[in-house]
mmCIF file of C-alpha atoms and ligand atoms in Angstrom:
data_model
loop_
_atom_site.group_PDB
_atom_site.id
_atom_site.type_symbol
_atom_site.label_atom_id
_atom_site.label_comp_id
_atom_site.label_asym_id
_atom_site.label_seq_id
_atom_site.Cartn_x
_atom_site.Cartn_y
_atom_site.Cartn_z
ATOM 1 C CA UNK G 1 11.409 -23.679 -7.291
ATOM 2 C CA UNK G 2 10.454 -20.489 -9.002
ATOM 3 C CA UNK G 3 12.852 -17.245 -7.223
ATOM 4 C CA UNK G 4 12.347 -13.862 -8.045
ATOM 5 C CA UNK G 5 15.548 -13.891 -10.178
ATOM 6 C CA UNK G 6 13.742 -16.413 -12.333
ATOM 7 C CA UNK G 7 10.629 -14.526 -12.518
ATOM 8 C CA UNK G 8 12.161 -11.533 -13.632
ATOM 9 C CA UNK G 9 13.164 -13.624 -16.411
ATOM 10 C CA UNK G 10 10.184 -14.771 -17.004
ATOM 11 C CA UNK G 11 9.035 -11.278 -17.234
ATOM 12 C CA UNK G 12 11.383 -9.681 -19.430
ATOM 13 C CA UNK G 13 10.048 -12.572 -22.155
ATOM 14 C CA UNK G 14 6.685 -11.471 -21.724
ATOM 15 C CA UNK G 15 8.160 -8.138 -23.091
ATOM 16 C CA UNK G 16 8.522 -6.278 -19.494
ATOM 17 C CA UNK G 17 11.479 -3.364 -20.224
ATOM 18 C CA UNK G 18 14.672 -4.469 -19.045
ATOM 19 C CA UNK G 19 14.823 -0.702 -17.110
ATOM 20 C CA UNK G 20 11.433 -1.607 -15.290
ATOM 21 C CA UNK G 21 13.299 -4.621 -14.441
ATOM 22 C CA UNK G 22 16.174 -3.339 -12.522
ATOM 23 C CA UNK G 23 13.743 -0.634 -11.112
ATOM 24 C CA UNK G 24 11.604 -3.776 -9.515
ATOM 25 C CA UNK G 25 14.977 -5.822 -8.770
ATOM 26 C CA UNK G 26 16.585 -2.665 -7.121
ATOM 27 C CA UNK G 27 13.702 -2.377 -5.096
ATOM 28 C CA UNK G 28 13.047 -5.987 -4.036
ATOM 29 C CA UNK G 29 17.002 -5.851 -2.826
ATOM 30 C CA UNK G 30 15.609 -2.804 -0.882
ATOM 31 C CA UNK G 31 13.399 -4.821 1.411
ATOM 32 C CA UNK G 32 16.015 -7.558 1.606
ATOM 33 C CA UNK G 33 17.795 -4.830 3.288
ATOM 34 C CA UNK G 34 15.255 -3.397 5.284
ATOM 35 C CA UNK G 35 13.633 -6.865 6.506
ATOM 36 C CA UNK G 36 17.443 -7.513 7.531
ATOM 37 C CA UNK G 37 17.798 -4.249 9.782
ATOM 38 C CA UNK G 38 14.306 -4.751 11.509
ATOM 39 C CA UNK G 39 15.407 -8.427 12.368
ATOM 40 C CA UNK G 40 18.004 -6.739 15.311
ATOM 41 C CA UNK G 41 16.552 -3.017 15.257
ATOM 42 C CA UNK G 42 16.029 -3.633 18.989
ATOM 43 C CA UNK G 43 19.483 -4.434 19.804
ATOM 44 C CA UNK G 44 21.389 -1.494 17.522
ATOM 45 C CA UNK G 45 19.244 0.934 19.573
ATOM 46 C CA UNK G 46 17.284 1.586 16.435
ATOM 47 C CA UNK G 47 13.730 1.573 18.341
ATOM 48 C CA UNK G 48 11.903 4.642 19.995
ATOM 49 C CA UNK G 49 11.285 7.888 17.819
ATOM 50 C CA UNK G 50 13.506 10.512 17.063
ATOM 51 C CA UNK G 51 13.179 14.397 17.459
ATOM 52 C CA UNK G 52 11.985 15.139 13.676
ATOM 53 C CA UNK G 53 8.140 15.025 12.470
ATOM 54 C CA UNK G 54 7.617 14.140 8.518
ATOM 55 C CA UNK G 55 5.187 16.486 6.239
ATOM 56 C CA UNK G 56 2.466 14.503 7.924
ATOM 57 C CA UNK G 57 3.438 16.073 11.377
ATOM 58 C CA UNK G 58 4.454 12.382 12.370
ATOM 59 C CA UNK G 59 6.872 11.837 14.846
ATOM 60 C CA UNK G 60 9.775 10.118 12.436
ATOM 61 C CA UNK G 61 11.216 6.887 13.926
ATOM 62 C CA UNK G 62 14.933 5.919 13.021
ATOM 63 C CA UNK G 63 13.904 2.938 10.903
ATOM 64 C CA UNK G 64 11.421 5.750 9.083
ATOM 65 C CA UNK G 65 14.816 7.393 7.872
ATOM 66 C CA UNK G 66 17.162 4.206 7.245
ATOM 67 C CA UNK G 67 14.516 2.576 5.301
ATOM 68 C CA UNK G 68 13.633 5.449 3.777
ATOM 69 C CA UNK G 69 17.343 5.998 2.662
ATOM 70 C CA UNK G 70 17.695 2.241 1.562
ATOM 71 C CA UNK G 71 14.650 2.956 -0.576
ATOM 72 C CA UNK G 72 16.294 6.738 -2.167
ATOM 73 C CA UNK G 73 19.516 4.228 -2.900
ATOM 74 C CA UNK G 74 18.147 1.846 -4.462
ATOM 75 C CA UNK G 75 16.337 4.029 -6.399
ATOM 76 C CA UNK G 76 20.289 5.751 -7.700
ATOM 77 C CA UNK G 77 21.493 2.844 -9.096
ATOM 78 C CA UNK G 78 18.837 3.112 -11.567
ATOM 79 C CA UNK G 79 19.754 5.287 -14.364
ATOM 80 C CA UNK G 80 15.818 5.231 -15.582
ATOM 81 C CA UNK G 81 14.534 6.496 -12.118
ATOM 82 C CA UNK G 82 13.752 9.821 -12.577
ATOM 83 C CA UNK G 83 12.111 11.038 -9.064
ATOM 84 C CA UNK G 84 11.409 9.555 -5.813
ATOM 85 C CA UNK G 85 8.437 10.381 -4.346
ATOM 86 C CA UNK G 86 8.044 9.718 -0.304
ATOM 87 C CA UNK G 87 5.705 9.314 2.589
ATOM 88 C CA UNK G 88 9.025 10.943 4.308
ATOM 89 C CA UNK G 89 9.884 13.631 2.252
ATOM 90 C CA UNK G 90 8.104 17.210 1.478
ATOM 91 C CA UNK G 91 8.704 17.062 -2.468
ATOM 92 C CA UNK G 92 9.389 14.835 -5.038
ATOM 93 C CA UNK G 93 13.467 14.152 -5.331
ATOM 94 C CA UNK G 94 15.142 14.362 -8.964
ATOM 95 C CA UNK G 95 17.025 11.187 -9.214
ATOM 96 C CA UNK G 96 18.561 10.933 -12.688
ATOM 97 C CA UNK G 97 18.310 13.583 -15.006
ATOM 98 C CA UNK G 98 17.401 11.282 -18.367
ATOM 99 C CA UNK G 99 15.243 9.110 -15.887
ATOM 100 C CA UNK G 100 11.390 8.187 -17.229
ATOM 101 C CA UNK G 101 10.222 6.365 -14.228
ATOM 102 C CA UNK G 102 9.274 7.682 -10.628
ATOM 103 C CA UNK G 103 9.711 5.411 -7.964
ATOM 104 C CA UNK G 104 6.435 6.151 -4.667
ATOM 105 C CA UNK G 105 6.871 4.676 -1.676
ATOM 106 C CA UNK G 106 5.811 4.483 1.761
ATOM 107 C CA UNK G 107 8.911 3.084 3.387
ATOM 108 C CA UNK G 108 7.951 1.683 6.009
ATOM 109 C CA UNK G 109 4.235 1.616 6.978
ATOM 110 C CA UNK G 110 2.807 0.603 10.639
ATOM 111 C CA UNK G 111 6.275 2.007 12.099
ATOM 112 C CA UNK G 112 3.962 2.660 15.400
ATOM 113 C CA UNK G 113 3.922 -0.847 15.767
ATOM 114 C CA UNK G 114 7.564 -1.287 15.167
ATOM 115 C CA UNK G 115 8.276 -1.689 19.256
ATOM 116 C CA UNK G 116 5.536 -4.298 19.911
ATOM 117 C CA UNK G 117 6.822 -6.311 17.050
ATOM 118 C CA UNK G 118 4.141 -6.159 15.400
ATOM 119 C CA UNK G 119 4.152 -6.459 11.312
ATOM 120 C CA UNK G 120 4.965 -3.484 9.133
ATOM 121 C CA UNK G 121 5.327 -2.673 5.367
ATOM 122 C CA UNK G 122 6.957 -1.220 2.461
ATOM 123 C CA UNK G 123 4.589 0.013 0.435
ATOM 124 C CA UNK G 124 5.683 1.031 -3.691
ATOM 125 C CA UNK G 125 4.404 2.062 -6.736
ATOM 126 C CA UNK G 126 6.307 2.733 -9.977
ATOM 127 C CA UNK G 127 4.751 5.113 -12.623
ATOM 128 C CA UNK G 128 6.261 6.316 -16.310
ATOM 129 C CA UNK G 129 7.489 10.334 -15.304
ATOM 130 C CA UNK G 130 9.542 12.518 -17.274
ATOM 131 C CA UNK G 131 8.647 15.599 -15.353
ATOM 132 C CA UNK G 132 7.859 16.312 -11.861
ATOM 133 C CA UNK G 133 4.056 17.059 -13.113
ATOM 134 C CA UNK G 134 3.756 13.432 -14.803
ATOM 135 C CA UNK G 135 3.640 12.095 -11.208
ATOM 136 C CA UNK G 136 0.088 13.329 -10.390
ATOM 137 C CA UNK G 137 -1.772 11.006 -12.565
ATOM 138 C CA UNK G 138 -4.067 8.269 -11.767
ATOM 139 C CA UNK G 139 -3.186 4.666 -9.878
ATOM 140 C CA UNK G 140 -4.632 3.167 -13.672
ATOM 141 C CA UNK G 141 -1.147 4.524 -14.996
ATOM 142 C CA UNK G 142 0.970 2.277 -12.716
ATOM 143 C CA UNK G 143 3.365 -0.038 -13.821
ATOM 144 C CA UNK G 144 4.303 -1.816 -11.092
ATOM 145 C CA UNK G 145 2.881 -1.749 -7.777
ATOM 146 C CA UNK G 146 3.413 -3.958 -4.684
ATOM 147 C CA UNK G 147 4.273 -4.669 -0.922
ATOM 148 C CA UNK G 148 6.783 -6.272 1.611
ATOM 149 C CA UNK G 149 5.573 -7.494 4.703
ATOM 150 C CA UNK G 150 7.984 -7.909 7.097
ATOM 151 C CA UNK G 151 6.672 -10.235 10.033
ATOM 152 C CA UNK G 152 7.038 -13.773 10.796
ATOM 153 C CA UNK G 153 7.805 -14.149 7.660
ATOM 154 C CA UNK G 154 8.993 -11.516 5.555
ATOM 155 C CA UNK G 155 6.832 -11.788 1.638
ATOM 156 C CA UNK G 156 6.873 -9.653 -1.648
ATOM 157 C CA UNK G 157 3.280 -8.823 -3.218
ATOM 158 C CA UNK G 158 3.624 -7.455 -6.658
ATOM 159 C CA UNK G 159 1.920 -6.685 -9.799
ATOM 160 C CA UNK G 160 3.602 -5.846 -12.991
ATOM 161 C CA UNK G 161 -0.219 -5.887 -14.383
ATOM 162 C CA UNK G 162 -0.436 -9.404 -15.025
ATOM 163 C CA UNK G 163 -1.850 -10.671 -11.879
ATOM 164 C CA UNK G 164 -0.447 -11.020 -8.560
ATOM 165 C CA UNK G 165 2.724 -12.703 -7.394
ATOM 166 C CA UNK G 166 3.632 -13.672 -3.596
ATOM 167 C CA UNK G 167 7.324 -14.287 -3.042
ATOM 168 C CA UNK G 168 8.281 -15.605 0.698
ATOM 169 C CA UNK G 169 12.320 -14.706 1.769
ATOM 170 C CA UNK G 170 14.161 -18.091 2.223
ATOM 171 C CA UNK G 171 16.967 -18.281 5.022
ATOM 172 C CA UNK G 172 19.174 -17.500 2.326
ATOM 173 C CA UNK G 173 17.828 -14.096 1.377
ATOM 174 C CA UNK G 174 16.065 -15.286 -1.370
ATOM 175 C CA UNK G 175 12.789 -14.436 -2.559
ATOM 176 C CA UNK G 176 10.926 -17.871 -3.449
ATOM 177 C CA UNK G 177 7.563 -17.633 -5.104
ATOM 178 C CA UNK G 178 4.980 -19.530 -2.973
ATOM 179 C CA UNK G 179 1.629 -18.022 -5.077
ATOM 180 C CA UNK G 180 1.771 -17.654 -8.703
ATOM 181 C CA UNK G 181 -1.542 -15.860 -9.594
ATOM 182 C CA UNK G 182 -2.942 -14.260 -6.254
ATOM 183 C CA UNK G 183 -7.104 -14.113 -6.063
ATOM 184 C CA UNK G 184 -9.102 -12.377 -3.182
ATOM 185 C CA UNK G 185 -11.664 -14.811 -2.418
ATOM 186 C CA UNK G 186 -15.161 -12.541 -3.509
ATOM 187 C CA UNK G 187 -17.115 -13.677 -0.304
ATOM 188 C CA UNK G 188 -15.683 -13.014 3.489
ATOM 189 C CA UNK G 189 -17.390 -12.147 6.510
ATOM 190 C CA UNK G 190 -14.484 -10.305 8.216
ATOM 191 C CA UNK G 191 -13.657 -6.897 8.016
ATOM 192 C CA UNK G 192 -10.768 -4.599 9.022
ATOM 193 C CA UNK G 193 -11.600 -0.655 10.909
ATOM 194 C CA UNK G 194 -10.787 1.142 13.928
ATOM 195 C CA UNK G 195 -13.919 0.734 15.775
ATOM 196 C CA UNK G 196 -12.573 3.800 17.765
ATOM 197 C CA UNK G 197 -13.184 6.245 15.204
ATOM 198 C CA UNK G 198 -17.242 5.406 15.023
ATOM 199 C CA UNK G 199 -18.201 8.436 15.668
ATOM 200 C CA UNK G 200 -16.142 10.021 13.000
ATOM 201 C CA UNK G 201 -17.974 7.000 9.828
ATOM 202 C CA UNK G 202 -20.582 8.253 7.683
ATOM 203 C CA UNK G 203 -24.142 6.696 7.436
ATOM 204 C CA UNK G 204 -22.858 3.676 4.610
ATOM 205 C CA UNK G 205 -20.355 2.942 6.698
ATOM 206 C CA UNK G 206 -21.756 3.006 10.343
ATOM 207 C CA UNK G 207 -25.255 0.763 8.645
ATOM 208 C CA UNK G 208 -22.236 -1.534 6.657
ATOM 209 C CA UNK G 209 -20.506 -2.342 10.112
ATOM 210 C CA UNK G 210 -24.247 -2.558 11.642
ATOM 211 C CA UNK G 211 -25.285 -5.147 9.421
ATOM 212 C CA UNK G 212 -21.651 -6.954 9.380
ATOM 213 C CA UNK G 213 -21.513 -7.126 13.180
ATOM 214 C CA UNK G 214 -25.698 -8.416 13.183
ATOM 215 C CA UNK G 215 -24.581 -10.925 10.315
ATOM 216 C CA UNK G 216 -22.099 -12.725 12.602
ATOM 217 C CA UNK G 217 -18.940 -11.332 10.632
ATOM 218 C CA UNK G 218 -15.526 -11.220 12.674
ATOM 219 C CA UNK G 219 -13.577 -7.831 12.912
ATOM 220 C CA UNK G 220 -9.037 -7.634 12.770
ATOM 221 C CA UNK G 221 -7.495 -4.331 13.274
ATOM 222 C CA UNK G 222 -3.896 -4.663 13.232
ATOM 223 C CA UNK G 223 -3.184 -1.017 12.731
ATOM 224 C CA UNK G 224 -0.899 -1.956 9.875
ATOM 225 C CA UNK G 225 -2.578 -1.840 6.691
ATOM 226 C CA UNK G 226 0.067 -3.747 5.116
ATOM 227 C CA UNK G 227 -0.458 -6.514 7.245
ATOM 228 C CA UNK G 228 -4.430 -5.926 7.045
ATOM 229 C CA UNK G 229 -3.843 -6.345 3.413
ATOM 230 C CA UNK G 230 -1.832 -9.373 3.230
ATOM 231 C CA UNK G 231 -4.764 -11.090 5.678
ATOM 232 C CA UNK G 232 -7.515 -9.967 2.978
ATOM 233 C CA UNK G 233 -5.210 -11.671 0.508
ATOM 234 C CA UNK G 234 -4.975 -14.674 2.628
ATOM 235 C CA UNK G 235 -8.708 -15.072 3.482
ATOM 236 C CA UNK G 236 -10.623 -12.206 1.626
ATOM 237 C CA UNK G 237 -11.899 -9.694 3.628
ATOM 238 C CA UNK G 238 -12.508 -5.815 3.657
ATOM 239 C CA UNK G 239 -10.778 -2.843 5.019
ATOM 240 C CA UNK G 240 -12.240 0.488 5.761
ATOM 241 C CA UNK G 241 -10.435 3.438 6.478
ATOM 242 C CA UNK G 242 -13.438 6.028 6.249
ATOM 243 C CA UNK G 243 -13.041 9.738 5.606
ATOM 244 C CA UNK G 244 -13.875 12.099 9.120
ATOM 245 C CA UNK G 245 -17.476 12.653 7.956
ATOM 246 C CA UNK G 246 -16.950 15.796 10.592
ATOM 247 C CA UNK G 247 -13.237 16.789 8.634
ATOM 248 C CA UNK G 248 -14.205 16.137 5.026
ATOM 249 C CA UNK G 249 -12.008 18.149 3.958
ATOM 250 C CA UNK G 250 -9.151 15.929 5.400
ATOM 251 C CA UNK G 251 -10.121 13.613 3.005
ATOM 252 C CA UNK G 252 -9.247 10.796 4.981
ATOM 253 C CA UNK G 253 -5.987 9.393 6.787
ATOM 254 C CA UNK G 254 -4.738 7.022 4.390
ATOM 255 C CA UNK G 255 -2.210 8.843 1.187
ATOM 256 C CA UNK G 256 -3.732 7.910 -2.573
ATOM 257 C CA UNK G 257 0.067 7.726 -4.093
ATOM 258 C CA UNK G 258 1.956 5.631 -1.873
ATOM 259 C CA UNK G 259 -0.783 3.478 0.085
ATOM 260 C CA UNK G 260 -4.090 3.267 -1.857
ATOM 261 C CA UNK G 261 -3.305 3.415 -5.285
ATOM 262 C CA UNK G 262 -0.754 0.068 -4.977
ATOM 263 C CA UNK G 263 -2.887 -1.517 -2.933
ATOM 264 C CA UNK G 264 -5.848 -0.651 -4.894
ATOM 265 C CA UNK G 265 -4.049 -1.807 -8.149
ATOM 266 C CA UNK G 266 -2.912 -5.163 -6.206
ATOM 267 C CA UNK G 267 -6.629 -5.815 -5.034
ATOM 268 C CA UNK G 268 -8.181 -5.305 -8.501
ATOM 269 C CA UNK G 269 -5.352 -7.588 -10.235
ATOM 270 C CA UNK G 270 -6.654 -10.200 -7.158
ATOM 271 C CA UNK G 271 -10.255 -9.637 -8.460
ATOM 272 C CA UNK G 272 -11.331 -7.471 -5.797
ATOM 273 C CA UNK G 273 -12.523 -4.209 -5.699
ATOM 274 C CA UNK G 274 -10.785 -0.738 -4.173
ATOM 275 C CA UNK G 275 -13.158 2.493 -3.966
ATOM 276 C CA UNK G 276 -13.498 5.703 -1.937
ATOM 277 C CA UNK G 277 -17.433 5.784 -1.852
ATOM 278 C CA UNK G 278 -18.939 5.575 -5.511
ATOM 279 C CA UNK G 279 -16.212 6.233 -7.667
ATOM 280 C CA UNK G 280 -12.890 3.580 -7.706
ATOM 281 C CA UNK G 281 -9.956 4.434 -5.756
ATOM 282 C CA UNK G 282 -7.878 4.044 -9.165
ATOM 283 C CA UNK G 283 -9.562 6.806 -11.187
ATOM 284 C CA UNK G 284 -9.121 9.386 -8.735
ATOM 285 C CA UNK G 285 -7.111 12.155 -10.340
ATOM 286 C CA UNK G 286 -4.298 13.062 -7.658
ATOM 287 C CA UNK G 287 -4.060 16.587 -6.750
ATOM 288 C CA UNK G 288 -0.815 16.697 -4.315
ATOM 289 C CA UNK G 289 1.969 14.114 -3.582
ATOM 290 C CA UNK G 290 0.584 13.693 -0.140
ATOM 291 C CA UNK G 291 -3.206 14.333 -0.842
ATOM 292 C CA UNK G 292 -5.257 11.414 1.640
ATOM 293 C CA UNK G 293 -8.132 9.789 0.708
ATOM 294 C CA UNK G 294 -11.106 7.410 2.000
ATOM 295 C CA UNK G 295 -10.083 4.121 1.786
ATOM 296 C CA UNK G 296 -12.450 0.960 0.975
ATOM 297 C CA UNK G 297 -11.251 -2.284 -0.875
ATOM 298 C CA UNK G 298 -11.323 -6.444 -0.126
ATOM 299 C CA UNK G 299 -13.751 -9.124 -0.997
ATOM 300 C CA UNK G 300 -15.713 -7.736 -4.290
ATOM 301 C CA UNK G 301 -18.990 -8.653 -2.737
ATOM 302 C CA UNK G 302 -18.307 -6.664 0.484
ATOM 303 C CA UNK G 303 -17.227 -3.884 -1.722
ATOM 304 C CA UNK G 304 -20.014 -3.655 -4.086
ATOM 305 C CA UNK G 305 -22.433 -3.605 -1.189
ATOM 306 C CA UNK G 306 -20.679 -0.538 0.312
ATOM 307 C CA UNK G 307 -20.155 0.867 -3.441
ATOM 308 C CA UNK G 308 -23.995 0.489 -3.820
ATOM 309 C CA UNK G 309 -24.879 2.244 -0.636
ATOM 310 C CA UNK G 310 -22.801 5.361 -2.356
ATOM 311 C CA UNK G 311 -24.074 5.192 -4.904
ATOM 312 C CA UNK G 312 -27.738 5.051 -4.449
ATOM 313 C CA UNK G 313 -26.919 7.782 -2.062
ATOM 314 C CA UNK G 314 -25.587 10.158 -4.863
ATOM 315 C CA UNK G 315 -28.745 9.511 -6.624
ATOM 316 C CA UNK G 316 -30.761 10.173 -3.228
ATOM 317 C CA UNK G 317 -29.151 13.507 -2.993
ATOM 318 C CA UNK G 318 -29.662 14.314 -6.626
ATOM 319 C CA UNK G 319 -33.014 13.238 -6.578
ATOM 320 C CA UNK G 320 -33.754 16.239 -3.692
HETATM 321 P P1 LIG V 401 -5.146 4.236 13.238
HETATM 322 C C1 LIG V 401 -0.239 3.330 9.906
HETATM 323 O O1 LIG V 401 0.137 4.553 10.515
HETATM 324 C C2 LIG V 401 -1.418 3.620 8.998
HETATM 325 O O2 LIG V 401 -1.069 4.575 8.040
HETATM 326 C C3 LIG V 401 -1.879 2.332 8.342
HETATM 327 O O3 LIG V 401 -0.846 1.436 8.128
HETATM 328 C C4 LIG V 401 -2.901 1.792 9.331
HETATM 329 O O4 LIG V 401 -3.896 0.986 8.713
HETATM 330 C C5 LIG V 401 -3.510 3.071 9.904
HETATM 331 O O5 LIG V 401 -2.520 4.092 9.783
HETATM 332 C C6 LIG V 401 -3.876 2.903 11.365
HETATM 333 O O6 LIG V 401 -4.600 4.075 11.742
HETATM 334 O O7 LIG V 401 -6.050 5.447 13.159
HETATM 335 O O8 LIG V 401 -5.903 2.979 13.595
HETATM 336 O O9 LIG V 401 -3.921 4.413 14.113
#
């Protein structure tokens, strides 16, 4: 039985820093500790919302906070974090003075869903940053990246750029790897959107779902993408959160630091593929901690054909 413990181990002889280490070991206690307070929010009266909104204008939830604060502590015992960076907070937080790493996070994605028990996510990135301005820089510079799901079961997704590693929580608390090199299978016929919004998708994605629906593919929306993600990882699959074509400006709903750039860096470790229209979701130069962006990735064959359809529309439009 390979554990995390022994991974890391593992890791640090394939030359991994022994600071990244205890950034990724800090952090994987983290979700120990928030998969422990979800198991009895209910009954510790931690459920409802409270009176606060976030810099997203989202009502913030109590488990927003505590898991968000379980994340910021984690992040203090290790003297090489230098910021935290949020879905919950405004700005970036100085952590340790000499620190060269910057710990993003969203601390716990899906909360809506958190009072029909449905699954929810941490979602983290960790990126080299001296200075407040060396966090804006593309999800290619990540070092780590990775997600807990905390539902029926509660697993660890990571990449420390080798490939991706699945780690289920035993009844003991500890993390047990159960998939040593992670792959996105490059054919599905399933994909992931909220239908709701049609009216909102642009012409590749409205004739994408078209032909998907006509081609006898099967549609999930859990409204979690964490738990969306880990079912693409399960059974391949793609998941579209499409820019308002009527709000481009908005960019989208999804945040490129703390949601699509570690998924996006987990999905092309898997072998899949991760854009936002014709140019990949990991090359996109960040302009703001909280900047949102279009959001495409899953099955590399269902990707490419959506990647196509931008494209050959750029060169429709340049053609005019
Ligand atoms: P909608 C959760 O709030 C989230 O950020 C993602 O986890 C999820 O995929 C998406 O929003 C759901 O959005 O518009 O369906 O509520």
């Amino acid at each position: 039985m390979t554990t995390f413990e022994t991974f890391l181990e593992g890791q640090k002889a394939n030359g991994l820093s022994g600071e990244l280490i205890a950034v990724l070991a800090e952090i994987a206690q983290a979700t120990r500790k928030i998969s422990d307070t979800l198991k009895t929010s209910a009954l510790d009266g931690l459920t409802g919302a409270t009176e606060e909104t976030n810099v997203q204008g989202e009502t913030q939830k109590p488990l927003d906070i505590l898991s968000n604060d379980i994340l910021l502590d984690a992040c203090r015992k290790v003297p090489s974090v230098s910021f935290a960076v949020s879905e919950e907070l405004d700005a970036e937080v100085a952590i340790h003075a000499g620190g060269k790493y910057a710990v993003i996070f969203d601390p716990l994605d899906g909360s809506s869903n958190l009072d029909v028990n449905v699954t929810v996510g941490t979602i983290f990135s960790v990126i080299e940053a001296k200075t407040a301005q060396d966090i804006l820089k593309t999800g290619r510079h990540q070092l780590i990246a990775g997600y807990a799901a905390y539902g029926p079961q509660t697993t660890l997704v990571l990449t420390t750029g080798k490939g991706v590693q699945i780690f289920t929580l035993n009844g003991d608390g500890i993390y047990v790897l159960t998939t040593a090199d992670a792959k996105i299978v490059p054919e599905a016929k399933e994909f992931a959107i909220n239908a709701a919004r049609r009216a909102s998708w642009d012409d590749v994605v409205a004739a994408y779902i078209e032909d998907a629906i006509d081609s006898g593919h099967n549609m999930r929306w859990v409204g979690s993408m964490v738990a969306d993600t880990h079912r693409i990882f399960n059974r391949g699959g793609v998941f579209l959160y499409p820019a308002d074509r009527n709000k481009p400006a908005s960019g989208g709903r999804l945040r490129l630091l703390y949601e699509a750039n570690p998924i996006g860096l987990l999905v092309e470790a898997a072998g899949g593929e991760a854009i936002i229209g014709d140019s990949k979701i990991l090359d996109i130069e960040p302009t703001g901690l909280h900047q949102r962006v279009p959001v495409i990735f899953g099955s590399k064959a269902e990707v490419d054909k959506l990647a196509a359809a931008y494209g050959a529309r750029v060169l429709e439009a340049a053609a005019e």
